[in-house]
Tab-separated table of C-alpha atoms in Angstrom:
chain	number	residue	atom	x	y	z
A	1	MET	CA	0.009	-0.023	-0.016
A	2	ASN	CA	2.990	2.276	0.312
A	3	ASN	CA	2.712	3.562	-3.240
A	4	ILE	CA	-0.634	5.136	-2.509
A	5	ALA	CA	-0.261	8.751	-1.476
A	6	TYR	CA	-1.713	9.875	1.813
A	7	ASP	CA	-4.896	11.855	1.564
A	8	LYS	CA	-5.682	10.638	-1.862
A	9	TYR	CA	-8.316	8.141	-2.747
A	10	LEU	CA	-8.933	6.136	-5.858
A	11	ASN	CA	-12.210	5.487	-7.537
A	12	PHE	CA	-13.795	2.098	-7.404
A	13	GLU	CA	-12.136	0.045	-10.113
A	14	ASP	CA	-12.963	-3.598	-10.437
A	15	ASN	CA	-14.661	-3.004	-7.163
A	16	TYR	CA	-11.405	-2.441	-5.399
A	17	PHE	CA	-10.956	0.685	-3.376
A	18	CYS	CA	-8.274	1.954	-1.092
A	19	PHE	CA	-7.845	5.063	1.008
A	20	LYS	CA	-4.906	5.884	3.203
A	21	GLY	CA	-4.774	9.057	5.185
A	22	PHE	CA	-6.568	11.040	7.844
A	23	PHE	CA	-10.169	10.036	8.444
A	24	THR	CA	-11.595	13.498	8.619
A	25	GLU	CA	-15.357	14.029	8.549
A	26	ASP	CA	-15.063	15.269	4.969
A	27	ASN	CA	-13.005	12.260	3.831
A	28	ILE	CA	-15.404	9.813	5.483
A	29	TYR	CA	-18.330	11.668	3.864
A	30	GLU	CA	-16.808	11.548	0.378
A	31	ILE	CA	-15.766	7.874	0.525
A	32	GLY	CA	-19.267	7.156	1.952
A	33	ASN	CA	-20.806	8.794	-1.053
A	34	LEU	CA	-18.735	6.761	-3.426
A	35	ILE	CA	-19.972	3.614	-1.631
A	36	LYS	CA	-23.599	4.839	-1.806
A	37	ILE	CA	-23.306	5.535	-5.583
A	38	ASN	CA	-21.436	2.351	-6.310
A	39	PHE	CA	-23.898	0.134	-4.469
A	40	ALA	CA	-27.069	2.169	-5.037
A	41	SER	CA	-28.990	-0.883	-6.269
A	42	HIS	CA	-27.418	-3.553	-4.121
A	43	LYS	CA	-29.555	-5.084	-1.434
A	44	ASN	CA	-26.652	-4.950	1.055
A	45	LYS	CA	-25.940	-1.246	0.505
A	46	GLN	CA	-27.153	-0.206	3.962
A	47	ARG	CA	-25.001	-2.779	5.639
A	48	ILE	CA	-21.931	-1.932	3.656
A	49	TYR	CA	-22.385	1.726	4.468
A	50	SER	CA	-23.020	1.094	8.117
A	51	VAL	CA	-19.923	-1.066	8.588
A	52	PHE	CA	-17.934	1.535	6.652
A	53	ILE	CA	-18.992	4.357	8.953
A	54	GLU	CA	-18.380	2.464	12.238
A	55	MET	CA	-15.048	1.221	10.995
A	56	THR	CA	-13.677	4.603	9.768
A	57	GLN	CA	-14.999	6.516	12.759
A	58	ASN	CA	-13.091	4.085	14.968
A	59	VAL	CA	-9.912	4.782	13.000
A	60	SER	CA	-10.574	8.521	13.211
A	61	LYS	CA	-11.056	8.384	16.935
A	62	TYR	CA	-8.653	5.692	18.117
A	63	SER	CA	-5.669	5.688	15.773
A	64	GLU	CA	-2.454	6.652	17.580
A	65	GLU	CA	-1.288	8.573	14.483
A	66	LYS	CA	-3.119	11.860	14.654
A	67	ASN	CA	-2.916	15.311	13.023
A	68	LYS	CA	-3.165	18.633	14.841
A	69	GLU	CA	-6.906	18.399	14.892
A	70	LYS	CA	-6.698	15.025	16.632
A	71	ILE	CA	-8.042	13.227	13.585
A	72	GLY	CA	-6.690	9.690	13.270
A	73	LYS	CA	-4.789	8.325	10.345
A	74	GLY	CA	-5.128	4.858	8.891
A	75	ILE	CA	-6.168	2.813	5.923
A	76	PHE	CA	-9.450	1.624	4.535
A	77	ILE	CA	-9.750	-1.084	1.819
A	78	PHE	CA	-12.808	-2.426	0.122
A	79	LYS	CA	-12.598	-5.558	-2.026
A	80	GLU	CA	-14.708	-8.466	-3.029
A	81	ASP	CA	-14.580	-12.000	-4.293
A	82	GLU	CA	-17.448	-14.169	-5.618
A	83	GLU	CA	-19.001	-14.788	-2.260
A	84	TYR	CA	-18.161	-11.829	-0.020
A	85	PHE	CA	-17.509	-8.095	0.270
A	86	TYR	CA	-14.557	-7.308	2.510
A	87	LEU	CA	-14.236	-4.050	4.430
A	88	ILE	CA	-10.788	-3.634	5.959
A	89	SER	CA	-9.316	-1.006	8.213
A	90	GLY	CA	-5.844	-0.558	9.642
A	91	ASN	CA	-4.383	1.837	12.166
A	92	GLN	CA	-1.702	2.200	14.753
A	93	ILE	CA	-2.501	1.439	18.380
A	94	LYS	CA	-0.465	1.309	21.522
A	95	ASN	CA	0.945	-2.168	22.255
A	96	ASN	CA	-0.615	-2.153	25.694
A	97	ILE	CA	-4.175	-2.066	24.424
A	98	SER	CA	-3.870	-4.810	21.838
A	99	ASP	CA	-4.750	-7.487	24.407
A	100	LYS	CA	-7.779	-5.528	25.445
A	101	ILE	CA	-9.025	-5.197	21.871
A	102	GLU	CA	-8.310	-8.850	21.158
A	103	ASN	CA	-10.299	-9.949	24.217
A	104	ILE	CA	-13.269	-7.866	23.157
A	105	LEU	CA	-13.152	-9.301	19.644
A	106	LYS	CA	-12.748	-12.851	20.904
A	107	GLU	CA	-15.747	-12.360	23.183
A	108	ILE	CA	-17.837	-11.020	20.306
A	109	ASN	CA	-16.842	-13.732	17.896
A	110	VAL	CA	-18.233	-16.589	19.950
A	111	LEU	CA	-21.733	-15.002	20.229
A	112	ASP	CA	-24.641	-15.851	17.986
A	113	LEU	CA	-26.870	-13.058	16.569
A	114	GLU	CA	-29.359	-13.264	19.500
A	115	GLU	CA	-26.552	-12.991	22.050
A	116	LEU	CA	-24.993	-10.109	20.083
A	117	LYS	CA	-28.338	-8.307	20.140
A	118	LYS	CA	-28.497	-8.598	23.915
A	119	LEU	CA	-24.915	-7.445	24.388
A	120	TYR	CA	-25.542	-4.494	22.074
A	121	LYS	CA	-28.597	-3.460	23.994
A	122	ASN	CA	-26.677	-3.589	27.274
A	123	LYS	CA	-23.742	-1.677	25.892
A	124	ILE	CA	-25.679	1.179	24.411
A	125	ARG	CA	-27.243	1.681	27.853
A	126	GLU	CA	-23.903	2.129	29.504
A	127	PRO	CA	-23.034	5.721	30.451
A	128	TYR	CA	-21.231	7.822	27.893
A	129	SER	CA	-17.473	7.528	28.284
A	130	ARG	CA	-14.583	9.074	26.566
A	131	ASN	CA	-12.241	6.141	27.005
A	132	LYS	CA	-11.127	3.573	24.481
A	133	ILE	CA	-13.850	1.100	25.344
A	134	GLY	CA	-16.207	3.191	23.267
A	135	ALA	CA	-15.194	1.117	20.258
A	136	ASN	CA	-16.999	-1.859	21.830
A	137	VAL	CA	-20.436	-0.959	20.545
A	138	GLY	CA	-19.011	-0.312	17.122
A	139	PHE	CA	-17.441	-3.817	17.036
A	140	ILE	CA	-20.699	-5.401	18.137
A	141	ASP	CA	-22.636	-3.490	15.524
A	142	MET	CA	-20.211	-4.477	12.786
A	143	SER	CA	-20.380	-8.118	13.868
A	144	ARG	CA	-24.220	-8.064	13.727
A	145	LYS	CA	-24.233	-6.520	10.300
A	146	SER	CA	-21.578	-8.948	9.052
A	147	GLU	CA	-23.125	-12.111	10.489
A	148	ASN	CA	-19.624	-13.518	10.347
A	149	PRO	CA	-16.733	-13.565	12.798
A	150	LEU	CA	-14.582	-10.422	12.747
A	151	SER	CA	-11.031	-11.154	11.554
A	152	TYR	CA	-8.168	-9.169	12.959
A	153	GLN	CA	-4.432	-8.958	13.175
A	154	PHE	CA	-1.896	-7.186	15.348
A	155	LYS	CA	1.604	-6.524	13.961
A	156	GLU	CA	4.157	-5.024	16.296
A	157	ILE	CA	5.865	-1.957	14.794
A	158	ASP	CA	8.219	-1.238	17.678
A	159	LYS	CA	8.278	-1.445	21.477
A	160	ASP	CA	5.390	1.058	21.774
A	161	TYR	CA	3.185	0.636	18.768
A	162	SER	CA	1.363	-2.073	16.805
A	163	PHE	CA	-0.606	-1.980	13.553
A	164	PHE	CA	-4.145	-3.243	14.088
A	165	SER	CA	-6.171	-4.408	11.153
A	166	LEU	CA	-9.771	-5.444	11.116
A	167	ILE	CA	-11.581	-7.385	8.378
A	168	VAL	CA	-15.356	-7.424	8.240
A	169	LYS	CA	-16.926	-9.607	5.583
A	170	LEU	CA	-20.409	-9.415	4.243
A	171	LYS	CA	-22.063	-12.156	2.323
A	172	LYS	CA	-23.136	-10.971	-1.119
A	173	GLY	CA	-26.274	-13.044	-1.278
A	174	ASP	CA	-28.227	-13.564	-4.514
B	1	MET	CA	-39.931	27.168	15.638
B	2	LYS	CA	-36.335	26.117	15.609
B	3	ILE	CA	-34.809	24.469	12.532
B	4	ILE	CA	-31.440	22.784	12.497
B	5	GLU	CA	-30.527	22.262	8.891
B	6	LYS	CA	-28.988	18.927	7.874
B	7	THR	CA	-25.272	18.626	7.351
B	8	LYS	CA	-23.030	15.927	5.907
B	9	SER	CA	-23.315	13.856	9.046
B	10	THR	CA	-26.362	15.144	10.890
B	11	PRO	CA	-30.155	15.098	10.174
B	12	LYS	CA	-32.548	17.986	9.864
B	13	ILE	CA	-34.255	18.731	13.177
B	14	ILE	CA	-37.447	20.768	13.477
B	15	ILE	CA	-38.451	21.765	16.953
B	16	ASP	CA	-41.855	23.394	17.409
B	17	GLU	CA	-43.878	24.164	20.486
B	18	LYS	CA	-45.517	20.749	20.540
B	19	LYS	CA	-43.750	18.929	17.729
B	20	LEU	CA	-40.345	17.414	17.174
B	21	SER	CA	-39.110	15.961	13.908
B	22	ILE	CA	-35.752	14.408	13.080
B	23	GLU	CA	-35.093	13.447	9.502
B	24	GLY	CA	-31.981	12.286	7.633
B	25	GLU	CA	-28.696	10.612	8.231
B	26	SER	CA	-27.183	10.707	11.715
B	27	SER	CA	-23.470	9.836	12.057
B	28	PRO	CA	-21.943	12.591	14.191
B	29	GLU	CA	-18.993	11.489	16.250
B	30	ASN	CA	-20.312	13.397	19.194
B	31	SER	CA	-24.038	12.753	19.100
B	32	LEU	CA	-24.679	13.805	22.686
B	33	GLU	CA	-23.629	17.366	21.829
B	34	PHE	CA	-25.619	17.373	18.586
B	35	TYR	CA	-28.854	16.166	20.167
B	36	LYS	CA	-28.669	18.587	23.092
B	37	PRO	CA	-31.504	20.787	21.727
B	38	VAL	CA	-33.717	17.702	21.506
B	39	PHE	CA	-32.938	16.776	25.143
B	40	ASP	CA	-33.593	20.362	26.195
B	41	TRP	CA	-36.989	20.349	24.389
B	42	LEU	CA	-38.015	17.073	26.078
B	43	GLU	CA	-36.896	18.448	29.385
B	44	GLU	CA	-39.179	21.494	28.910
B	45	LYS	CA	-42.110	19.189	28.275
B	46	LYS	CA	-41.798	17.514	31.684
B	47	GLY	CA	-44.551	18.601	33.995
B	48	THR	CA	-46.522	20.458	31.304
B	49	LYS	CA	-49.994	19.424	30.087
B	50	ASP	CA	-49.096	19.818	26.390
B	51	SER	CA	-49.701	16.861	24.117
B	52	ILE	CA	-46.667	16.289	21.963
B	53	GLU	CA	-45.890	14.752	18.590
B	54	ILE	CA	-42.539	13.172	17.714
B	55	LYS	CA	-41.431	11.928	14.317
B	56	LEU	CA	-38.185	10.072	13.565
B	57	PHE	CA	-37.097	9.180	10.069
B	58	PHE	CA	-33.512	8.089	9.684
B	59	ASP	CA	-31.724	7.048	6.519
B	60	TYR	CA	-28.956	5.782	8.737
B	61	PHE	CA	-27.711	6.232	12.227
B	62	ASN	CA	-24.373	5.296	13.821
B	63	THR	CA	-23.859	3.597	17.187
B	64	SER	CA	-23.134	6.974	18.817
B	65	THR	CA	-26.598	8.124	17.785
B	66	SER	CA	-28.111	4.859	19.075
B	67	LYS	CA	-27.191	5.878	22.576
B	68	CYS	CA	-29.047	9.154	22.135
B	69	ILE	CA	-32.113	7.392	20.647
B	70	ILE	CA	-32.242	5.053	23.680
B	71	ASP	CA	-32.124	8.111	26.032
B	72	ILE	CA	-34.819	9.876	23.998
B	73	LEU	CA	-37.087	6.808	24.205
B	74	ASP	CA	-36.468	6.533	27.989
B	75	ILE	CA	-37.553	10.130	28.471
B	76	ILE	CA	-40.682	9.604	26.327
B	77	ASN	CA	-41.512	6.568	28.499
B	78	ASN	CA	-41.291	8.782	31.592
B	79	LEU	CA	-43.382	11.502	29.991
B	80	LYS	CA	-45.989	8.871	29.225
B	81	LYS	CA	-46.057	7.878	32.923
B	82	ASP	CA	-47.045	11.482	33.661
B	83	ASN	CA	-50.132	10.898	31.534
B	84	LYS	CA	-48.908	13.074	28.734
B	85	GLU	CA	-50.588	12.580	25.383
B	86	ILE	CA	-47.894	11.458	23.022
B	87	LYS	CA	-47.984	10.734	19.316
B	88	PHE	CA	-44.916	8.903	18.179
B	89	ILE	CA	-44.058	7.963	14.621
B	90	TRP	CA	-40.899	6.306	13.418
B	91	ALA	CA	-40.659	6.057	9.616
B	92	TYR	CA	-38.285	4.072	7.435
B	93	ARG	CA	-37.699	3.500	3.753
B	94	GLU	CA	-39.508	0.638	2.139
B	95	TYR	CA	-36.358	-1.232	1.004
B	96	ASP	CA	-34.584	-0.841	4.353
B	97	GLU	CA	-35.443	-4.070	6.175
B	98	ASP	CA	-32.495	-3.703	8.565
B	99	MET	CA	-33.857	-0.302	9.656
B	100	LEU	CA	-37.230	-1.807	10.325
B	101	GLU	CA	-35.650	-4.528	12.441
B	102	SER	CA	-33.681	-2.036	14.462
B	103	ILE	CA	-36.734	0.222	14.985
B	104	LYS	CA	-38.597	-2.756	16.387
B	105	GLU	CA	-35.688	-3.585	18.575
B	106	PHE	CA	-35.507	-0.040	19.931
B	107	LEU	CA	-39.232	0.086	20.602
B	108	GLU	CA	-39.436	-3.415	22.176
B	109	ASN	CA	-39.867	-2.169	25.738
B	110	SER	CA	-41.718	1.058	25.033
B	111	GLU	CA	-44.678	1.845	27.215
B	112	PHE	CA	-46.146	4.420	24.823
B	113	VAL	CA	-48.189	3.881	21.732
B	114	PHE	CA	-46.131	4.117	18.537
B	115	GLU	CA	-46.631	3.942	14.814
B	116	ILE	CA	-44.046	2.504	12.407
B	117	GLU	CA	-44.540	4.045	9.006
B	118	LYS	CA	-43.236	2.650	5.742
B	119	VAL	CA	-42.325	5.378	3.271
């Protein structure tokens, strides 16, 4: 991905799309519009859009690489094969929270849809907090929309930081 | 009447003496701040005899907005307990089955009468 310039996005081509840069409100809005236009007639368009928003807002909020305005930097990739759409995000995190994130994701991945619904309802009733755990509800929501386990990876960059990537797949259906 | 025009990430809100309407897409990162006028309005209605009408119509809402919706519904439940006359409509687009499902989920434990409207 290193050949793609920061703050520049490509148009959908062969249904592959990649953005690397700061996830400002404007950037998220514009990529979101591309998604809406590209999938205007697809029955999964709402789900794709919804996962996209949760995913990129997480990067915007929680990436450790930030600009002066405290907007997070990261990467978003959309691709597909015959069976699935894949929405992928990547951003830097502190090494000491990777375990926490992994535990949350593991916990979510063993739940069925009914259990996820219950957990979601409990979580949105929790008091507003400004800490990192806020991403919880977003993960649960993405998992419900995906109806598949969330895939993830942590790659250590150095003694302080890791690169966290998240893959959400959506079945294309008929 | 107070009108908050829609933006890239927030819906249009119309607040009238006895009416509240929220329509559009809601994906602000800080929804609590954005929905403050709505909470203020609901607060004003506590202890008054006014009947009120509330209409929601979202194209999309993010999880941050979900938290506000839950709080709004809780307040409406409480207003209902004070015997306030409440008309509540939640509309969705015909093709948006997921939205219908989530509306039902949100209203599951509501103690007020509601209408779900297909547009």
